Tab-separated table of C-alpha atoms in Angstrom:
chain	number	residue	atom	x	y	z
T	70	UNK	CA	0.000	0.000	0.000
T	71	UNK	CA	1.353	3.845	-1.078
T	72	UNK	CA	-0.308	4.823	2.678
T	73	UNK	CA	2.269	2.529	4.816
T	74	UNK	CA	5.344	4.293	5.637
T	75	UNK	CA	8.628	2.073	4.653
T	76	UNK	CA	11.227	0.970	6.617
T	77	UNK	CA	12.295	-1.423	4.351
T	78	UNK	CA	13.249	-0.867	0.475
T	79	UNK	CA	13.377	-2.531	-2.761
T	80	UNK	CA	16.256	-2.078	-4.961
T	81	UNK	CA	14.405	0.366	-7.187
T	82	UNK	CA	13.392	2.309	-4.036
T	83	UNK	CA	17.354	2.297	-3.483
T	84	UNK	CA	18.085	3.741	-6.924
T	85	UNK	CA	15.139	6.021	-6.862
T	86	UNK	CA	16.632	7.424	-3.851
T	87	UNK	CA	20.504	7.607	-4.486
T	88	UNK	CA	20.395	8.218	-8.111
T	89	UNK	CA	22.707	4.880	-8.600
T	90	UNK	CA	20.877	2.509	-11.314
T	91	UNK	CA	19.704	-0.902	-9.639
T	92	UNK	CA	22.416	-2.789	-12.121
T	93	UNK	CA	25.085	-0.764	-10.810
T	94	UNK	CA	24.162	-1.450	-7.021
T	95	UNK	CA	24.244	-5.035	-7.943
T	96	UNK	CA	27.529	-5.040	-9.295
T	97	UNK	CA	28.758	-3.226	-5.969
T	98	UNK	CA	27.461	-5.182	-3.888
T	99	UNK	CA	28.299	-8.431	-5.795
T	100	UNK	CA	32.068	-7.402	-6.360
T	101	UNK	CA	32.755	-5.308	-3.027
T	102	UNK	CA	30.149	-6.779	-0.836
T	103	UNK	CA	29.132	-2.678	0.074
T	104	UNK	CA	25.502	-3.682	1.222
T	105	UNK	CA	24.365	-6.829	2.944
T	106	UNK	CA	20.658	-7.469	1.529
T	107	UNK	CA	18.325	-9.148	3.097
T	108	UNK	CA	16.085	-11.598	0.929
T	109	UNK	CA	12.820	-12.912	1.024
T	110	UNK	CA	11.788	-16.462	0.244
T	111	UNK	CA	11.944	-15.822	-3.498
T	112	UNK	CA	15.089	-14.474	-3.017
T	113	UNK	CA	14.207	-10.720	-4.025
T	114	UNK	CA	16.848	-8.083	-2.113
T	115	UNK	CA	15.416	-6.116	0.630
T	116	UNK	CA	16.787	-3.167	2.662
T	117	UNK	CA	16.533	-1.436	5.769
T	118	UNK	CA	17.214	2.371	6.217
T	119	UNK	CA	20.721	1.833	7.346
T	120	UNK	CA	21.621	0.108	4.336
T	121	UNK	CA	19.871	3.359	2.830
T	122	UNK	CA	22.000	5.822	4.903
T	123	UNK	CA	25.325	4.037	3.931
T	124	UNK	CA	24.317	3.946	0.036
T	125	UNK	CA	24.078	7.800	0.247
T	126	UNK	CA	26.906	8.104	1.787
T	127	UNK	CA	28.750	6.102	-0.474
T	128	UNK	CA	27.149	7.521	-3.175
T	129	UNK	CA	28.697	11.545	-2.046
T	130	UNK	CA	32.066	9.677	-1.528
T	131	UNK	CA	32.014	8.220	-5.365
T	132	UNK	CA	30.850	11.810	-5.909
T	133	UNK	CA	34.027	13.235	-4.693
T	134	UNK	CA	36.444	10.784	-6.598
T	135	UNK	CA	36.620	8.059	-4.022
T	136	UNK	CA	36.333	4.282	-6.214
T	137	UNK	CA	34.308	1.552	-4.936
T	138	UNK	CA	36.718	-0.116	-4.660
T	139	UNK	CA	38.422	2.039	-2.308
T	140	UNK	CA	35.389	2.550	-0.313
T	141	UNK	CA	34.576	-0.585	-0.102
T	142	UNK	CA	37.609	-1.558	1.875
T	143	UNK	CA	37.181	1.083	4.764
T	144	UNK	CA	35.990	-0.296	7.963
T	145	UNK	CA	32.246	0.360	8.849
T	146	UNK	CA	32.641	3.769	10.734
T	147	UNK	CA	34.965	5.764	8.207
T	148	UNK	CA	32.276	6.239	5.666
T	149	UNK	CA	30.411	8.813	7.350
T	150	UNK	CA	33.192	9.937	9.232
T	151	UNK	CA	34.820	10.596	5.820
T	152	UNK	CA	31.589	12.089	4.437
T	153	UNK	CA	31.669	14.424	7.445
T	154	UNK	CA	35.265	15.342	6.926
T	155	UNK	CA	34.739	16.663	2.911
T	156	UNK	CA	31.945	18.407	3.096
T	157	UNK	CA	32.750	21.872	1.902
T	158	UNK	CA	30.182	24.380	0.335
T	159	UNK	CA	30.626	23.396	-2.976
T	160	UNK	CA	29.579	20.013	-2.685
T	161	UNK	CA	26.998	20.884	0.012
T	162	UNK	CA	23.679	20.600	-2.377
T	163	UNK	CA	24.182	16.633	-2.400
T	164	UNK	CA	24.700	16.266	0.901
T	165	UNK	CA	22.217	18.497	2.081
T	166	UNK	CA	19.625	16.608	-0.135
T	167	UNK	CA	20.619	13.496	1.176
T	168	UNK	CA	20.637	14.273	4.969
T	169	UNK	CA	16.667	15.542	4.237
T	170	UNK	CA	16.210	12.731	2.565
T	171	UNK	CA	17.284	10.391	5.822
T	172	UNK	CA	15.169	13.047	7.967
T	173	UNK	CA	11.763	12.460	5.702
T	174	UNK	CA	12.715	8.722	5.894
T	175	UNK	CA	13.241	8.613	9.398
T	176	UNK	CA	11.039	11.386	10.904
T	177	UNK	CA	13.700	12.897	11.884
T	178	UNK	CA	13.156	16.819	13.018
T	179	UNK	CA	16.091	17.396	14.748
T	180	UNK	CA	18.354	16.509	11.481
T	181	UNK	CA	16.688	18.207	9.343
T	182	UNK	CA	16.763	21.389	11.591
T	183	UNK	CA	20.719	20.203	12.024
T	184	UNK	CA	20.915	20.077	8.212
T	185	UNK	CA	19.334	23.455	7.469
T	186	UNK	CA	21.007	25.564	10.497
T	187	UNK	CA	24.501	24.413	8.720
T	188	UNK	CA	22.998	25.594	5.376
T	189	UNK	CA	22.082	29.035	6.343
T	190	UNK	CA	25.204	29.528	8.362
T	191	UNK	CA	26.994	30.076	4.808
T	192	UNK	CA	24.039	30.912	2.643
T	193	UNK	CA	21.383	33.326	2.643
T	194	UNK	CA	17.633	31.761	3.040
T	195	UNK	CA	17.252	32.774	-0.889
T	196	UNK	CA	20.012	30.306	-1.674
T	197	UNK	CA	19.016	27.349	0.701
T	198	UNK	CA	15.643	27.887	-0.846
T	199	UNK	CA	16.400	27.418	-4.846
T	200	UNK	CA	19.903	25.548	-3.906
T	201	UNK	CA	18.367	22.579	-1.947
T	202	UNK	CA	14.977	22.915	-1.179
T	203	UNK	CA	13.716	23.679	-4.800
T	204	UNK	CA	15.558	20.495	-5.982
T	205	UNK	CA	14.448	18.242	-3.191
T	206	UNK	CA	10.701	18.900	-3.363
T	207	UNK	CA	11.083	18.390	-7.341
T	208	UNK	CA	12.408	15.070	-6.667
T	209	UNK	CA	9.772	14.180	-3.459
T	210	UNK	CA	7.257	14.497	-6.077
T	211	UNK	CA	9.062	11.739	-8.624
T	212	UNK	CA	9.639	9.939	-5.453
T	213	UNK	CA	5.913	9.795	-4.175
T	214	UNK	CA	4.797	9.185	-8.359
T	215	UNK	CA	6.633	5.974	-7.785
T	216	UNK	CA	5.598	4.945	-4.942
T	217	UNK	CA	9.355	5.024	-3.068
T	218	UNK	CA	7.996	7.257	-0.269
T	219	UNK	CA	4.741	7.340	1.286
T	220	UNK	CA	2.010	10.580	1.622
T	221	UNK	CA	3.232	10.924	5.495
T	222	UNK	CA	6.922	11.141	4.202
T	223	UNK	CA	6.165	13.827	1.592
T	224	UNK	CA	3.922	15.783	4.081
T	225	UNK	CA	6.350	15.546	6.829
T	226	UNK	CA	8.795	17.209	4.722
T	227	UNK	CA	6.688	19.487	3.000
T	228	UNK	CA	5.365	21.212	6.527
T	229	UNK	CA	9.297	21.819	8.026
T	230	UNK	CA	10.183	23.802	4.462
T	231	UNK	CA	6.632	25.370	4.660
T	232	UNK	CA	7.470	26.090	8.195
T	233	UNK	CA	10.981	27.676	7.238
T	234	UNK	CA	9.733	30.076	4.649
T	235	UNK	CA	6.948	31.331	7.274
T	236	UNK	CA	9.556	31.928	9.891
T	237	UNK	CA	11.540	34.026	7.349
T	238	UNK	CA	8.572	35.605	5.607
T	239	UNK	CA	7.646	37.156	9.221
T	240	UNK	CA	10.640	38.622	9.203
T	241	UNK	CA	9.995	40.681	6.558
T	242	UNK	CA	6.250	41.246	6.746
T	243	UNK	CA	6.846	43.551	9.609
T	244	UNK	CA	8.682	45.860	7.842
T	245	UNK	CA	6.873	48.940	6.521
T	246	UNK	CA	6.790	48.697	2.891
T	247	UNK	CA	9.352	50.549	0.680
T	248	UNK	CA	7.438	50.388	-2.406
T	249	UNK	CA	3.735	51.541	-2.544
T	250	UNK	CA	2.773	51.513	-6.395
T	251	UNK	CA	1.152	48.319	-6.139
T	252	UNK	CA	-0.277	45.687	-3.706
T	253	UNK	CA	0.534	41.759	-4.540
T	254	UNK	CA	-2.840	39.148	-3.505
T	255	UNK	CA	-1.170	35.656	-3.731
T	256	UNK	CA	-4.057	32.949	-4.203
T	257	UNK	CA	-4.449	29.295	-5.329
T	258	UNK	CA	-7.437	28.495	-7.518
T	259	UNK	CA	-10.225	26.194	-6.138
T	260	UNK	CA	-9.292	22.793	-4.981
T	261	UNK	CA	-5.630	23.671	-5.101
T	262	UNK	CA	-3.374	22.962	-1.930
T	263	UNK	CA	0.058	23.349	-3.261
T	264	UNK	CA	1.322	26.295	-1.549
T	265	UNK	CA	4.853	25.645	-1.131
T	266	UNK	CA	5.939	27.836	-4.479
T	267	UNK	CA	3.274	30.579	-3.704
T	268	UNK	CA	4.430	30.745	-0.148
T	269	UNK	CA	7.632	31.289	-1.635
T	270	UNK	CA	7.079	34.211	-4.101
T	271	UNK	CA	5.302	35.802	-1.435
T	272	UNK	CA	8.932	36.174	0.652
T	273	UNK	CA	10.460	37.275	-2.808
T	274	UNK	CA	8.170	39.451	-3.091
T	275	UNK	CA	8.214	41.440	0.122
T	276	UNK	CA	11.754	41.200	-0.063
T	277	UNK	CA	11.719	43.559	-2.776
T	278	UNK	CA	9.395	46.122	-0.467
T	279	UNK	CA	5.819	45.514	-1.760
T	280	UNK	CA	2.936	44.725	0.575
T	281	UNK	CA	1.553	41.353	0.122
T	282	UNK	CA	-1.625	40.216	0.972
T	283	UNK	CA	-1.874	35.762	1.203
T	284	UNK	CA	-5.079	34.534	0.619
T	285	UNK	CA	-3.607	31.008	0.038
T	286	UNK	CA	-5.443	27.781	-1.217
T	287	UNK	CA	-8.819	27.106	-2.605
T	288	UNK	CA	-9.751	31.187	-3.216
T	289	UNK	CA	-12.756	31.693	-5.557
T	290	UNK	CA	-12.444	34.340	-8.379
T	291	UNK	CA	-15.092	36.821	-6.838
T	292	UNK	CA	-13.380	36.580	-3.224
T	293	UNK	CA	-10.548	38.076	-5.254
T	294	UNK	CA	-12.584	40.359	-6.786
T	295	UNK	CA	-13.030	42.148	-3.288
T	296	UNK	CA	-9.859	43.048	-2.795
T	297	UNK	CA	-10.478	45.598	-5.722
T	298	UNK	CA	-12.291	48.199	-3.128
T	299	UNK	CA	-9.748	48.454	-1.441
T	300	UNK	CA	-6.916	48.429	-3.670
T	301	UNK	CA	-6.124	50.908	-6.551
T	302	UNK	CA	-3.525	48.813	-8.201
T	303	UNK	CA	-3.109	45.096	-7.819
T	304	UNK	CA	-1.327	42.432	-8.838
T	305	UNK	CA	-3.159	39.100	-8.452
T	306	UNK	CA	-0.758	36.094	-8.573
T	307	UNK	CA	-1.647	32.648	-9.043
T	308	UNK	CA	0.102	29.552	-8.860
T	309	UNK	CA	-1.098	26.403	-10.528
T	310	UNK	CA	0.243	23.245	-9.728
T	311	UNK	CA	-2.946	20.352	-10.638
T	312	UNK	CA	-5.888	22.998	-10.286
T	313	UNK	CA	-7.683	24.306	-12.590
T	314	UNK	CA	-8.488	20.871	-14.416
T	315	UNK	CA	-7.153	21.276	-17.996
T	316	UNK	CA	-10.312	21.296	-19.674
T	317	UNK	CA	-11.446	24.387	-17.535
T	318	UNK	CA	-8.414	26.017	-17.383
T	319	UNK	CA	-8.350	28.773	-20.367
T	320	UNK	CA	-12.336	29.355	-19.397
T	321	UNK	CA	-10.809	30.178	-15.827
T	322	UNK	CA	-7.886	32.856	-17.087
T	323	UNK	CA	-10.916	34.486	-19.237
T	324	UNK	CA	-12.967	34.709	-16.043
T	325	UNK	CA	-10.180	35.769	-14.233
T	326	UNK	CA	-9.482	38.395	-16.194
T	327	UNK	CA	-13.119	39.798	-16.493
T	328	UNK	CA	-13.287	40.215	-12.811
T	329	UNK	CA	-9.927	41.246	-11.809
T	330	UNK	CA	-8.328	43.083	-14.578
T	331	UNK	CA	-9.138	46.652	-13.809
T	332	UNK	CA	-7.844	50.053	-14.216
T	333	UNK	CA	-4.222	48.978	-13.809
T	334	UNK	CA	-4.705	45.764	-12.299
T	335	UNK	CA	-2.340	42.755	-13.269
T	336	UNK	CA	-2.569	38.794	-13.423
T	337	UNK	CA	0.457	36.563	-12.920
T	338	UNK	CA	0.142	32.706	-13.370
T	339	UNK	CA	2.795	30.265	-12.693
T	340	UNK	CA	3.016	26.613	-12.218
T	341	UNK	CA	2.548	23.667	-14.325
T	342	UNK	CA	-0.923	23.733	-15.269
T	343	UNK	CA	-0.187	26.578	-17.155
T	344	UNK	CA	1.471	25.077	-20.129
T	345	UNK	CA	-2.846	24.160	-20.935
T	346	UNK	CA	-2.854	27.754	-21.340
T	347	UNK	CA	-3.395	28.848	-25.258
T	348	UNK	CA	-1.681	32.387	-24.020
T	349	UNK	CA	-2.515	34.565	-27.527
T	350	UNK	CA	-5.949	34.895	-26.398
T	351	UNK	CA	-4.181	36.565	-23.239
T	352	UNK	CA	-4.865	40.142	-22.158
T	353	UNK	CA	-1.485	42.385	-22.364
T	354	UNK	CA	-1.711	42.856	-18.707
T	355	UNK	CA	-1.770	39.014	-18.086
T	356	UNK	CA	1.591	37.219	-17.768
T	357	UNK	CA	2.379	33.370	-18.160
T	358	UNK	CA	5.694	32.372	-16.680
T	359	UNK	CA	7.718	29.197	-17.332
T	360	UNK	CA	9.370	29.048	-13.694
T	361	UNK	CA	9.770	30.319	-10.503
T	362	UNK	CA	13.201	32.008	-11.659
T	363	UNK	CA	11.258	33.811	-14.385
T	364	UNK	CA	8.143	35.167	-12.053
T	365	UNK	CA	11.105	36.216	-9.661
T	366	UNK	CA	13.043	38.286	-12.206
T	367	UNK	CA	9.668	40.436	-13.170
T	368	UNK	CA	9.216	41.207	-9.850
């Protein structure tokens, strides 16, 4: 069942996870003996999470220029020792990645708070964010699609980074804005939860010195359309991940823009769903972006 959480691992789970085809883990293990399997009656491999832990480690270690066959002659303890020992900042993105990973797996709060307060001890919260976060909940959603981790896994996960941007995005929320020309609303579209990337823009944005205003998930169009009293000059921003369904979804910009696109009123839409939209029936004042990178830059 997707729903149980796993403590033990196939050897697809294993290369889902590491990055290290199942053919090549095979050939490790069979010529260096790396990872002791254990096997069912049919004799399919099995492994626990420590096996897991030491295959990431190994796999940074390969990473670095360390062979297999070197590796695999160290005793038990010097492998993480080792991985402790080269970590530098320029090879801190896989090990970061891999030390959440281990926390999702494990449940594991205190390392990933561990993890993260090493990050942003050499990085600003901008660069943990697109440096490790961005890539790890890209690949938490390839690793859910195939069933390696479970919904509690991704969720777990998902609520500490949610919880990290909040934390930072007070920070800045209680500054005065510098920059009064416009107001940004940040909404989701009915039925839409994904709020990681909109929770994200919204920090971008106020670090640039607008006031935002986060409606967050599941906002219908004419809730929106009150914020137009109040507001001279808005810019509504939207992020679709799954929601609006594709056969709604160009019927949904056109309604969108009816309601909300007055005097100088704008509408930015980012997120995957919007590659449905057929963008030159598009008003001039509505804007399509690719990526977070691009919504970012027009800021």
């Amino acid at each position: 069942m997707i729903n149980n959480i796993k403590t033990v691992f196939s050897i697809k789970d294993l290369e889902n996870l590491s990055g290290i085809k199942a053919h090549t883990i095979r050939i490790w293990e069979k010529r260096y003996n790396i990872l002791e399997p254990m096997r069912t009656d049919t004799n399919i491999r099995l492994y626990n999470l420590t096996s897991l832990q030491k295959l990431l480690n190994i796999t940074l270690l390969h990473e670095y220029g360390y062979k297999i066959s070197k590796i695999a002659t160290f005793p038990e303890e010097k492998i993480p020792q080792l991985v402790r020992e080269i970590i530098s900042m320029k090879n801190s993105q896989n090990y970061a990645i891999n030390s959440f990973k281990m926390a999702m797996m494990n449940f594991d709060q205190e390392l990933f708070f561990n993890t993260f307060d090493w990050l942003i001890s050499e990085k600003s919260f901008q660069r943990v964010f697109k440096e490790h976060f961005l890539p790890l909940l890209k690949e938490l959603g390839l690793l859910w699609q195939s069933q390696t981790i479970s919904p509690a896994n991704e969720h777990f996960m998902s609520h500490l980074i949610k919880q990290k941007i909040l934390i930072y995005t007070e920070g800045l929320q209680i500054m005065k804005p510098v920059k009064t020309d416009k107001v940004f609303v940040l909404s989701l579209p009915l039925n839409e939860i994904h709020q990681i990337g909109l929770l994200y823009l919204q920090y971008e944005i106020l670090l640039q010195g607008y006031k935002t205003i986060y409606l967050g998930e599941s906002m219908p169009i004419e809730n929106l359309q009150d914020l137009t009293k109040h507001f001279s000059t808005i810019t509504f921003v939207t992020f679709m991940t799954v929601q609006p369904d594709r056969s709604i979804v160009n019927q949904y910009v056109k309604t969108m823009e009816q309601k909300l696109l007055l005097k100088n009123n704008e509408i930015w839409l980012v997120g995957k769903m919007t590659e449905q939209i057929e963008r030159k029936n598009l008003s001039e004042r509505t804007f399509v972006f690719d990526s977070m990178e691009e919504t970012i830059k027009k800021i």
